[in-house]
PDB file of C-alpha atoms in Angstrom:
ATOM      1  CA  ARG A   1       7.235  -3.329  16.342  1.00  0.00           C
ATOM      2  CA  LYS A   2       9.679  -3.353  13.220  1.00  0.00           C
ATOM      3  CA  GLU A   3       9.223  -6.072  10.616  1.00  0.00           C
ATOM      4  CA  VAL A   4      12.956  -7.043  10.889  1.00  0.00           C
ATOM      5  CA  GLU A   5      15.075  -6.009  13.958  1.00  0.00           C
ATOM      6  CA  GLN A   6      18.641  -6.247  14.346  1.00  0.00           C
ATOM      7  CA  ASP A   7      21.263  -4.753  17.022  1.00  0.00           C
ATOM      8  CA  PRO A   8      22.808  -1.898  15.272  1.00  0.00           C
ATOM      9  CA  GLY A   9      25.960  -2.381  17.107  1.00  0.00           C
ATOM     10  CA  PRO A  10      28.646  -1.465  16.364  1.00  0.00           C
ATOM     11  CA  PHE A  11      30.502  -4.634  17.485  1.00  0.00           C
ATOM     12  CA  ASN A  12      34.151  -4.004  17.811  1.00  0.00           C
ATOM     13  CA  VAL A  13      36.319  -7.173  17.994  1.00  0.00           C
ATOM     14  CA  PRO A  14      39.696  -8.314  17.358  1.00  0.00           C
ATOM     15  CA  GLU A  15      41.004 -10.286  14.475  1.00  0.00           C
ATOM     16  CA  GLY A  16      40.606 -13.983  15.144  1.00  0.00           C
ATOM     17  CA  ALA A  17      37.546 -13.455  17.413  1.00  0.00           C
ATOM     18  CA  THR A  18      34.089 -15.075  16.967  1.00  0.00           C
ATOM     19  CA  VAL A  19      31.043 -12.900  16.807  1.00  0.00           C
ATOM     20  CA  ALA A  20      27.410 -13.418  16.614  1.00  0.00           C
ATOM     21  CA  PHE A  21      24.768 -11.433  15.329  1.00  0.00           C
ATOM     22  CA  ASN A  22      20.937 -11.943  15.983  1.00  0.00           C
ATOM     23  CA  CYS A  23      17.866 -10.844  14.112  1.00  0.00           C
ATOM     24  CA  THR A  24      14.174 -10.960  14.866  1.00  0.00           C
ATOM     25  CA  TYR A  25      11.173 -11.062  12.413  1.00  0.00           C
ATOM     26  CA  SER A  26       7.471 -10.232  13.112  1.00  0.00           C
ATOM     27  CA  ASN A  27       5.752 -12.105  10.148  1.00  0.00           C
ATOM     28  CA  SER A  28       5.504 -15.630  10.975  1.00  0.00           C
ATOM     29  CA  ALA A  29       4.395 -16.337   7.389  1.00  0.00           C
ATOM     30  CA  SER A  30       7.809 -15.325   6.082  1.00  0.00           C
ATOM     31  CA  GLN A  31       9.303 -17.729   3.633  1.00  0.00           C
ATOM     32  CA  SER A  32      12.828 -16.785   2.999  1.00  0.00           C
ATOM     33  CA  PHE A  33      15.716 -15.622   5.002  1.00  0.00           C
ATOM     34  CA  PHE A  34      19.193 -14.125   4.115  1.00  0.00           C
ATOM     35  CA  TRP A  35      22.057 -12.411   5.160  1.00  0.00           C
ATOM     36  CA  TYR A  36      23.517  -9.658   3.071  1.00  0.00           C
ATOM     37  CA  ARG A  37      26.849  -7.668   3.396  1.00  0.00           C
ATOM     38  CA  GLN A  38      27.123  -3.973   2.896  1.00  0.00           C
ATOM     39  CA  ASP A  39      30.510  -2.421   2.642  1.00  0.00           C
ATOM     40  CA  CYS A  40      30.921   1.464   3.396  1.00  0.00           C
ATOM     41  CA  ARG A  41      29.308   3.477   0.191  1.00  0.00           C
ATOM     42  CA  LYS A  42      28.625   0.118  -1.855  1.00  0.00           C
ATOM     43  CA  GLU A  43      25.763  -1.946  -2.662  1.00  0.00           C
ATOM     44  CA  PRO A  44      24.473  -4.763  -0.397  1.00  0.00           C
ATOM     45  CA  LYS A  45      25.680  -8.201  -1.725  1.00  0.00           C
ATOM     46  CA  LEU A  46      24.518 -11.753  -0.660  1.00  0.00           C
ATOM     47  CA  LEU A  47      26.422 -13.300   1.983  1.00  0.00           C
ATOM     48  CA  MET A  48      24.403 -16.377   2.227  1.00  0.00           C
ATOM     49  CA  SER A  49      20.861 -17.804   2.646  1.00  0.00           C
ATOM     50  CA  VAL A  50      19.497 -19.265   5.717  1.00  0.00           C
ATOM     51  CA  TYR A  51      17.908 -22.629   5.698  1.00  0.00           C
ATOM     52  CA  SER A  52      15.954 -24.342   8.262  1.00  0.00           C
ATOM     53  CA  SER A  53      18.400 -26.766   9.183  1.00  0.00           C
ATOM     54  CA  GLY A  54      21.156 -24.245   9.663  1.00  0.00           C
ATOM     55  CA  ASN A  55      24.035 -23.857   7.015  1.00  0.00           C
ATOM     56  CA  GLU A  56      27.566 -23.219   6.958  1.00  0.00           C
ATOM     57  CA  ASP A  57      29.855 -21.465   4.282  1.00  0.00           C
ATOM     58  CA  GLY A  58      33.349 -21.552   5.479  1.00  0.00           C
ATOM     59  CA  ARG A  59      33.822 -19.321   8.577  1.00  0.00           C
ATOM     60  CA  PHE A  60      30.135 -18.278   8.439  1.00  0.00           C
ATOM     61  CA  THR A  61      27.294 -20.324  10.201  1.00  0.00           C
ATOM     62  CA  ALA A  62      23.458 -19.009   9.822  1.00  0.00           C
ATOM     63  CA  GLN A  63      20.809 -20.642  11.885  1.00  0.00           C
ATOM     64  CA  LEU A  64      17.002 -20.098  11.546  1.00  0.00           C
ATOM     65  CA  ASN A  65      14.511 -20.578  14.370  1.00  0.00           C
ATOM     66  CA  ARG A  66      11.146 -20.473  13.005  1.00  0.00           C
ATOM     67  CA  ALA A  67       9.359 -21.053  16.466  1.00  0.00           C
ATOM     68  CA  SER A  68      11.052 -17.986  17.959  1.00  0.00           C
ATOM     69  CA  GLN A  69      11.197 -15.990  14.432  1.00  0.00           C
ATOM     70  CA  TYR A  70      14.932 -15.652  15.057  1.00  0.00           C
ATOM     71  CA  ILE A  71      17.929 -15.780  12.744  1.00  0.00           C
ATOM     72  CA  SER A  72      21.601 -15.537  13.642  1.00  0.00           C
ATOM     73  CA  LEU A  73      24.925 -15.314  11.874  1.00  0.00           C
ATOM     74  CA  LEU A  74      28.162 -16.414  13.425  1.00  0.00           C
ATOM     75  CA  ILE A  75      31.672 -15.354  12.078  1.00  0.00           C
ATOM     76  CA  ARG A  76      34.529 -17.410  13.220  1.00  0.00           C
ATOM     77  CA  ASP A  77      38.138 -16.362  13.130  1.00  0.00           C
ATOM     78  CA  SER A  78      37.348 -12.864  12.167  1.00  0.00           C
ATOM     79  CA  LYS A  79      39.488 -11.016   9.326  1.00  0.00           C
ATOM     80  CA  LEU A  80      39.806  -7.361   8.908  1.00  0.00           C
ATOM     81  CA  SER A  81      38.231  -7.740   5.538  1.00  0.00           C
ATOM     82  CA  ASP A  82      34.935  -8.916   7.519  1.00  0.00           C
ATOM     83  CA  SER A  83      34.435  -5.272   8.577  1.00  0.00           C
ATOM     84  CA  ALA A  84      31.274  -4.342   7.221  1.00  0.00           C
ATOM     85  CA  THR A  85      27.459  -3.943   7.895  1.00  0.00           C
ATOM     86  CA  TYR A  86      25.446  -7.049   7.935  1.00  0.00           C
ATOM     87  CA  LEU A  87      21.939  -7.004   6.922  1.00  0.00           C
ATOM     88  CA  CYS A  88      19.385  -9.499   7.891  1.00  0.00           C
ATOM     89  CA  VAL A  89      16.852  -9.878   5.232  1.00  0.00           C
ATOM     90  CA  VAL A  90      13.342 -11.654   5.271  1.00  0.00           C
ATOM     91  CA  LYS A  91      11.058 -12.428   2.173  1.00  0.00           C
ATOM     92  CA  GLY A  92       7.422 -12.067   2.727  1.00  0.00           C
ATOM     93  CA  ASP A  93       4.601 -14.642   2.179  1.00  0.00           C
ATOM     94  CA  GLY A  94       3.954 -12.893  -1.150  1.00  0.00           C
ATOM     95  CA  GLY A  95       7.262 -13.952  -2.441  1.00  0.00           C
ATOM     96  CA  PHE A  96       8.142 -10.348  -3.835  1.00  0.00           C
ATOM     97  CA  LYS A  97       8.364  -8.133  -0.684  1.00  0.00           C
ATOM     98  CA  THR A  98      11.739  -8.217   0.764  1.00  0.00           C
ATOM     99  CA  ILE A  99      12.251  -6.406   4.117  1.00  0.00           C
ATOM    100  CA  PHE A 100      15.792  -5.584   5.261  1.00  0.00           C
ATOM    101  CA  GLY A 101      16.928  -4.951   8.761  1.00  0.00           C
ATOM    102  CA  ALA A 102      18.830  -1.822   9.651  1.00  0.00           C
ATOM    103  CA  GLY A 103      21.910  -3.708   9.837  1.00  0.00           C
ATOM    104  CA  THR A 104      24.508  -4.496  12.487  1.00  0.00           C
ATOM    105  CA  ARG A 105      28.109  -2.799  12.004  1.00  0.00           C
ATOM    106  CA  LEU A 106      30.986  -4.882  12.722  1.00  0.00           C
ATOM    107  CA  PHE A 107      34.504  -3.317  13.033  1.00  0.00           C
ATOM    108  CA  VAL A 108      37.470  -6.038  13.179  1.00  0.00           C
ATOM    109  CA  LYS A 109      40.681  -4.604  14.538  1.00  0.00           C
ATOM    110  CA  ALA A 110      44.198  -5.885  14.259  1.00  0.00           C
TER     111      ALA A 110
ATOM    112  CA  ASP B   1      30.212  -7.028 -17.560  1.00  0.00           C
ATOM    113  CA  THR B   2      28.066  -5.244 -15.135  1.00  0.00           C
ATOM    114  CA  ALA B   3      25.003  -7.194 -14.041  1.00  0.00           C
ATOM    115  CA  VAL B   4      22.970  -4.231 -12.668  1.00  0.00           C
ATOM    116  CA  SER B   5      23.898  -0.835 -13.571  1.00  0.00           C
ATOM    117  CA  GLN B   6      22.504   2.597 -12.686  1.00  0.00           C
ATOM    118  CA  THR B   7      22.910   5.958 -14.224  1.00  0.00           C
ATOM    119  CA  PRO B   8      23.692   8.678 -12.929  1.00  0.00           C
ATOM    120  CA  LYS B   9      26.002   7.561  -9.955  1.00  0.00           C
ATOM    121  CA  TYR B  10      25.672  10.963  -8.511  1.00  0.00           C
ATOM    122  CA  LEU B  11      22.802  13.664  -8.792  1.00  0.00           C
ATOM    123  CA  VAL B  12      22.775  16.911  -7.345  1.00  0.00           C
ATOM    124  CA  THR B  13      19.884  19.092  -7.929  1.00  0.00           C
ATOM    125  CA  GLN B  14      17.723  21.905  -6.641  1.00  0.00           C
ATOM    126  CA  MET B  15      14.446  21.517  -4.721  1.00  0.00           C
ATOM    127  CA  GLY B  16      11.477  21.499  -7.026  1.00  0.00           C
ATOM    128  CA  ASN B  17      13.239  19.900 -10.085  1.00  0.00           C
ATOM    129  CA  ASP B  18      12.268  16.716 -11.717  1.00  0.00           C
ATOM    130  CA  LYS B  19      14.829  14.176 -12.291  1.00  0.00           C
ATOM    131  CA  SER B  20      15.058  10.477 -13.742  1.00  0.00           C
ATOM    132  CA  ILE B  21      17.445   7.532 -12.787  1.00  0.00           C
ATOM    133  CA  LYS B  22      18.064   4.704 -14.836  1.00  0.00           C
ATOM    134  CA  CYS B  23      18.385   1.134 -14.310  1.00  0.00           C
ATOM    135  CA  GLU B  24      19.427  -1.869 -16.568  1.00  0.00           C
ATOM    136  CA  GLN B  25      20.118  -5.454 -15.844  1.00  0.00           C
ATOM    137  CA  ASN B  26      21.548  -8.086 -18.209  1.00  0.00           C
ATOM    138  CA  LEU B  27      20.842 -11.143 -15.868  1.00  0.00           C
ATOM    139  CA  GLY B  28      17.557 -12.000 -17.671  1.00  0.00           C
ATOM    140  CA  HIS B  29      15.783 -11.664 -14.343  1.00  0.00           C
ATOM    141  CA  ASP B  30      11.878 -11.135 -14.315  1.00  0.00           C
ATOM    142  CA  THR B  31      12.026  -9.168 -11.241  1.00  0.00           C
ATOM    143  CA  MET B  32      13.234  -5.587 -10.604  1.00  0.00           C
ATOM    144  CA  TYR B  33      13.166  -3.340  -7.371  1.00  0.00           C
ATOM    145  CA  TRP B  34      14.044   0.023  -6.421  1.00  0.00           C
ATOM    146  CA  TYR B  35      15.091   0.676  -2.834  1.00  0.00           C
ATOM    147  CA  LYS B  36      16.042   4.077  -0.989  1.00  0.00           C
ATOM    148  CA  GLN B  37      18.711   4.142   1.693  1.00  0.00           C
ATOM    149  CA  ASP B  38      18.347   6.980   3.803  1.00  0.00           C
ATOM    150  CA  SER B  39      21.227   9.004   5.965  1.00  0.00           C
ATOM    151  CA  LYS B  40      20.481   6.476   8.708  1.00  0.00           C
ATOM    152  CA  LYS B  41      21.333   3.722   6.381  1.00  0.00           C
ATOM    153  CA  PHE B  42      18.056   1.957   6.467  1.00  0.00           C
ATOM    154  CA  LEU B  43      17.212   0.215   3.080  1.00  0.00           C
ATOM    155  CA  LYS B  44      13.677   0.410   2.403  1.00  0.00           C
ATOM    156  CA  ILE B  45      11.737  -1.133  -0.748  1.00  0.00           C
ATOM    157  CA  MET B  46       9.896   1.443  -2.724  1.00  0.00           C
ATOM    158  CA  PHE B  47       8.662  -0.623  -5.798  1.00  0.00           C
ATOM    159  CA  SER B  48       8.795  -4.023  -7.357  1.00  0.00           C
ATOM    160  CA  TYR B  49       8.136  -5.049 -10.943  1.00  0.00           C
ATOM    161  CA  ASN B  50       7.712  -8.449 -12.298  1.00  0.00           C
ATOM    162  CA  ASN B  51       7.650  -8.956 -16.077  1.00  0.00           C
ATOM    163  CA  LYS B  52       7.125  -5.218 -16.376  1.00  0.00           C
ATOM    164  CA  GLU B  53       3.909  -5.267 -14.012  1.00  0.00           C
ATOM    165  CA  LEU B  54       4.092  -3.355 -10.750  1.00  0.00           C
ATOM    166  CA  ILE B  55       3.445  -5.572  -7.976  1.00  0.00           C
ATOM    167  CA  ILE B  56       4.768  -3.678  -5.064  1.00  0.00           C
ATOM    168  CA  ASN B  57       4.218   0.118  -4.454  1.00  0.00           C
ATOM    169  CA  GLU B  58       5.141   0.961  -0.664  1.00  0.00           C
ATOM    170  CA  THR B  59       3.634   4.068   0.348  1.00  0.00           C
ATOM    171  CA  VAL B  60       5.937   6.010  -1.846  1.00  0.00           C
ATOM    172  CA  PRO B  61       4.726   9.476  -2.618  1.00  0.00           C
ATOM    173  CA  ASN B  62       3.130   9.607  -6.182  1.00  0.00           C
ATOM    174  CA  ARG B  63       5.825  12.216  -6.977  1.00  0.00           C
ATOM    175  CA  PHE B  64       7.771   9.075  -7.711  1.00  0.00           C
ATOM    176  CA  SER B  65       6.877   7.137 -10.790  1.00  0.00           C
ATOM    177  CA  PRO B  66       8.543   3.979 -11.962  1.00  0.00           C
ATOM    178  CA  LYS B  67       8.583   2.813 -15.423  1.00  0.00           C
ATOM    179  CA  SER B  68       9.584  -0.458 -16.971  1.00  0.00           C
ATOM    180  CA  PRO B  69       9.881  -0.288 -20.817  1.00  0.00           C
ATOM    181  CA  ASP B  70      11.134  -3.954 -20.931  1.00  0.00           C
ATOM    182  CA  LYS B  71      12.046  -6.595 -18.487  1.00  0.00           C
ATOM    183  CA  ALA B  72      15.679  -5.413 -18.628  1.00  0.00           C
ATOM    184  CA  HIS B  73      14.932  -1.778 -17.392  1.00  0.00           C
ATOM    185  CA  LEU B  74      13.354   0.013 -14.580  1.00  0.00           C
ATOM    186  CA  ASN B  75      13.667   3.748 -14.660  1.00  0.00           C
ATOM    187  CA  LEU B  76      12.665   6.040 -11.569  1.00  0.00           C
ATOM    188  CA  HIS B  77      11.266   9.502 -12.340  1.00  0.00           C
ATOM    189  CA  ILE B  78      11.009  11.917  -9.264  1.00  0.00           C
ATOM    190  CA  ASN B  79       8.783  15.157  -9.728  1.00  0.00           C
ATOM    191  CA  SER B  80       9.059  18.158  -7.624  1.00  0.00           C
ATOM    192  CA  LEU B  81      12.219  17.014  -5.509  1.00  0.00           C
ATOM    193  CA  GLU B  82      12.214  17.738  -2.045  1.00  0.00           C
ATOM    194  CA  LEU B  83      15.131  17.998   0.541  1.00  0.00           C
ATOM    195  CA  GLY B  84      13.970  14.750   2.193  1.00  0.00           C
ATOM    196  CA  ASP B  85      14.468  12.955  -1.168  1.00  0.00           C
ATOM    197  CA  SER B  86      18.150  13.284  -0.544  1.00  0.00           C
ATOM    198  CA  ALA B  87      19.377   9.491  -0.254  1.00  0.00           C
ATOM    199  CA  VAL B  88      20.966   6.650  -2.231  1.00  0.00           C
ATOM    200  CA  TYR B  89      18.537   4.962  -4.426  1.00  0.00           C
ATOM    201  CA  PHE B  90      19.455   1.432  -5.329  1.00  0.00           C
ATOM    202  CA  CYS B  91      17.994  -0.719  -7.917  1.00  0.00           C
ATOM    203  CA  ALA B  92      18.018  -4.447  -7.911  1.00  0.00           C
ATOM    204  CA  SER B  93      17.033  -7.501  -9.790  1.00  0.00           C
ATOM    205  CA  SER B  94      16.283 -10.950  -8.985  1.00  0.00           C
ATOM    206  CA  ASP B  95      14.670 -14.113 -10.787  1.00  0.00           C
ATOM    207  CA  GLY B  96      11.601 -13.587  -8.447  1.00  0.00           C
ATOM    208  CA  THR B  97      11.490 -16.974  -6.582  1.00  0.00           C
ATOM    209  CA  HIS B  98      11.227 -17.405  -2.815  1.00  0.00           C
ATOM    210  CA  GLY B  99      14.881 -18.428  -2.424  1.00  0.00           C
ATOM    211  CA  ASP B 100      16.576 -15.942  -5.050  1.00  0.00           C
ATOM    212  CA  THR B 101      19.243 -13.673  -4.638  1.00  0.00           C
ATOM    213  CA  GLN B 102      18.920  -9.915  -5.348  1.00  0.00           C
ATOM    214  CA  TYR B 103      21.594  -8.292  -7.201  1.00  0.00           C
ATOM    215  CA  PHE B 104      21.969  -4.690  -6.709  1.00  0.00           C
ATOM    216  CA  GLY B 105      23.326  -1.785  -8.746  1.00  0.00           C
ATOM    217  CA  PRO B 106      25.914   0.514  -7.452  1.00  0.00           C
ATOM    218  CA  GLY B 107      23.469   3.123  -6.324  1.00  0.00           C
ATOM    219  CA  THR B 108      22.593   6.650  -7.275  1.00  0.00           C
ATOM    220  CA  ARG B 109      23.544   9.290  -4.688  1.00  0.00           C
ATOM    221  CA  LEU B 110      20.777  11.995  -4.675  1.00  0.00           C
ATOM    222  CA  THR B 111      21.429  15.323  -3.224  1.00  0.00           C
ATOM    223  CA  VAL B 112      18.648  17.957  -3.087  1.00  0.00           C
ATOM    224  CA  LEU B 113      19.670  21.536  -2.184  1.00  0.00           C
TER     225      LEU B 113
END
């Protein structure tokens, strides 16, 4: 089983749609969780951290379920500029080892 | 001001050659990383340094040798390059805490012919 698993997609959605991505992780001792975004031929950039109580940043909502070892990202009112690969990221119990999921590709179409 | 910079941006070389990639960060971070992103876009950690000390070495062939002359620099030297080394190599830095953000360099696209 991979340490961090994501559905690779691609997800093809129209502008204005709501889309959700899921991610599971295998190490129950994992401490920190993030969503990063990577545009084509660019470096990954932090989209948002994921907190136990769930958190929201504008159109983006992240949720963490420690019991099920599951992380989600919800994007509301999708924009063309949201087209990218979304990477689920888990930080190990040692604090330094960071594991990236393979990413979920999103295409938002006009 | 570029926070994390890498040179070169592109590197094309022959099998068997030795090459280096340089990374510098001006964020004052204690921790730096090297990642490899292969053709399938999977991003995998290779090394992590904290205060110039190697703390993670993820089953990387010993042809790859990182060097950290100071906290702001982490260079990657690769000996006897192989076709399978072709990938994009990203350097990153963070302050090393659990909830910290990693800042990535723009990547070095290595092609081995």
